[in-house]
CSV table of C-alpha atoms in Angstrom, one decimal:
chain,number,residue,atom,x,y,z
A,1487,MET,CA,41.3,-9.3,-17.7
A,1488,ASP,CA,38.7,-8.5,-20.6
A,1489,GLY,CA,35.7,-8.5,-18.2
A,1490,SER,CA,34.2,-11.6,-19.7
A,1491,PRO,CA,32.9,-14.3,-17.3
A,1492,THR,CA,35.2,-17.3,-16.7
A,1493,LYS,CA,33.8,-20.6,-17.5
A,1494,SER,CA,33.9,-23.7,-15.3
A,1495,ARG,CA,34.8,-27.0,-17.0
A,1496,TYR,CA,33.9,-30.2,-15.7
A,1497,TYR,CA,35.3,-33.4,-17.2
A,1498,VAL,CA,33.8,-36.8,-16.8
A,1499,VAL,CA,36.9,-39.1,-17.1
A,1500,TYR,CA,37.5,-42.8,-16.7
A,1501,ASP,CA,40.5,-43.6,-14.5
A,1502,ASP,CA,41.7,-46.6,-12.8
A,1503,GLY,CA,38.4,-48.6,-13.3
A,1504,ALA,CA,36.1,-45.9,-12.3
A,1505,TRP,CA,34.3,-42.8,-13.7
A,1506,MET,CA,35.0,-39.4,-12.0
A,1507,ILE,CA,34.3,-35.7,-12.3
A,1508,GLN,CA,37.4,-33.4,-12.5
A,1509,CYS,CA,37.3,-29.6,-12.0
A,1510,ASP,CA,39.9,-27.3,-11.3
A,1511,GLY,CA,42.3,-30.0,-10.4
A,1512,GLU,CA,39.9,-31.9,-8.0
A,1513,ASN,CA,38.6,-35.3,-8.5
A,1514,SER,CA,35.2,-36.4,-7.3
A,1515,GLU,CA,34.4,-39.7,-5.7
A,1516,PRO,CA,34.3,-42.6,-8.1
A,1517,TYR,CA,31.3,-43.7,-10.0
A,1518,MET,CA,30.6,-47.0,-11.2
A,1519,TYR,CA,28.6,-45.7,-14.2
A,1520,ARG,CA,29.5,-42.8,-16.7
A,1521,ASN,CA,26.0,-41.8,-16.8
A,1522,ASP,CA,25.8,-41.2,-13.1
A,1523,ALA,CA,29.1,-39.0,-13.2
A,1524,PHE,CA,27.6,-37.2,-16.2
A,1525,ARG,CA,24.4,-36.4,-14.5
A,1526,ASP,CA,26.2,-35.0,-11.3
A,1527,ALA,CA,28.7,-33.0,-13.5
A,1528,VAL,CA,25.9,-31.4,-15.2
A,1529,ALA,CA,24.2,-30.6,-11.8
A,1530,LEU,CA,27.3,-28.8,-10.7
A,1531,ALA,CA,27.7,-26.9,-13.8
A,1532,HIS,CA,24.1,-25.9,-13.7
A,1533,LEU,CA,24.6,-24.6,-10.1
A,1534,ASP,CA,27.5,-22.6,-11.6
A,1535,GLY,CA,25.5,-21.3,-14.2
A,1536,ARG,CA,22.6,-20.3,-11.9
A,1537,ASN,CA,25.3,-18.4,-10.0
A,1538,GLY,CA,26.3,-16.5,-13.0
A,1539,ARG,CA,29.4,-18.5,-14.1
A,1540,LEU,CA,29.4,-20.2,-17.5
A,1541,ALA,CA,30.0,-23.9,-17.3
A,1542,ASP,CA,30.2,-26.9,-19.5
A,1543,VAL,CA,30.8,-30.5,-19.2
A,1544,ILE,CA,33.2,-32.6,-21.4
A,1545,VAL,CA,33.0,-36.3,-21.5
A,1546,GLN,CA,35.5,-39.1,-22.2
A,1547,SER,CA,34.0,-41.3,-24.9
A,1548,GLU,CA,34.5,-45.3,-25.5
A,1549,ASP,CA,37.3,-44.2,-27.8
A,1550,ASP,CA,39.0,-42.1,-25.0
A,1551,LEU,CA,38.4,-38.8,-26.9
A,1552,PHE,CA,36.7,-35.9,-24.9
A,1553,ARG,CA,33.9,-34.5,-26.5
A,1554,PRO,CA,31.1,-31.8,-25.4
A,1555,GLY,CA,28.5,-33.0,-23.2
A,1556,TRP,CA,26.5,-30.2,-21.8
A,1557,ASP,CA,27.0,-26.4,-21.8
A,1558,SER,CA,25.1,-23.8,-19.7
A,1559,THR,CA,24.6,-21.5,-22.6
A,1560,ARG,CA,22.8,-23.9,-24.9
A,1561,ASP,CA,21.5,-27.0,-23.2
A,1562,SER,CA,18.6,-27.5,-21.0
A,1563,TYR,CA,18.5,-28.8,-17.4
A,1564,PRO,CA,18.4,-31.6,-16.5
A,1565,PRO,CA,19.9,-33.0,-19.5
A,1566,PRO,CA,19.3,-36.1,-21.4
A,1567,LEU,CA,21.4,-39.1,-20.7
A,1568,VAL,CA,25.1,-38.8,-21.9
A,1569,PRO,CA,25.3,-38.9,-25.5
A,1570,GLU,CA,26.9,-41.9,-26.9
A,1571,HIS,CA,29.9,-41.7,-29.3
């Protein structure tokens, strides 16, 4: 190990008619709206950041591609609404 901090990665994904947060192989409860899942994913990532662990949120967009949504090293908290792509 090189001594650099590990990074948590939270994914906001659409699956089976609902939005979910995925991290470390675990799924959250379903969300009706992407913005709600994004808000909670950022809150979790922010908590990691406060505990000394880098974190980011990757969001599935309307075209099914995954794009960066929030990063603990550069973005403010609370974040604006999820970027529309």
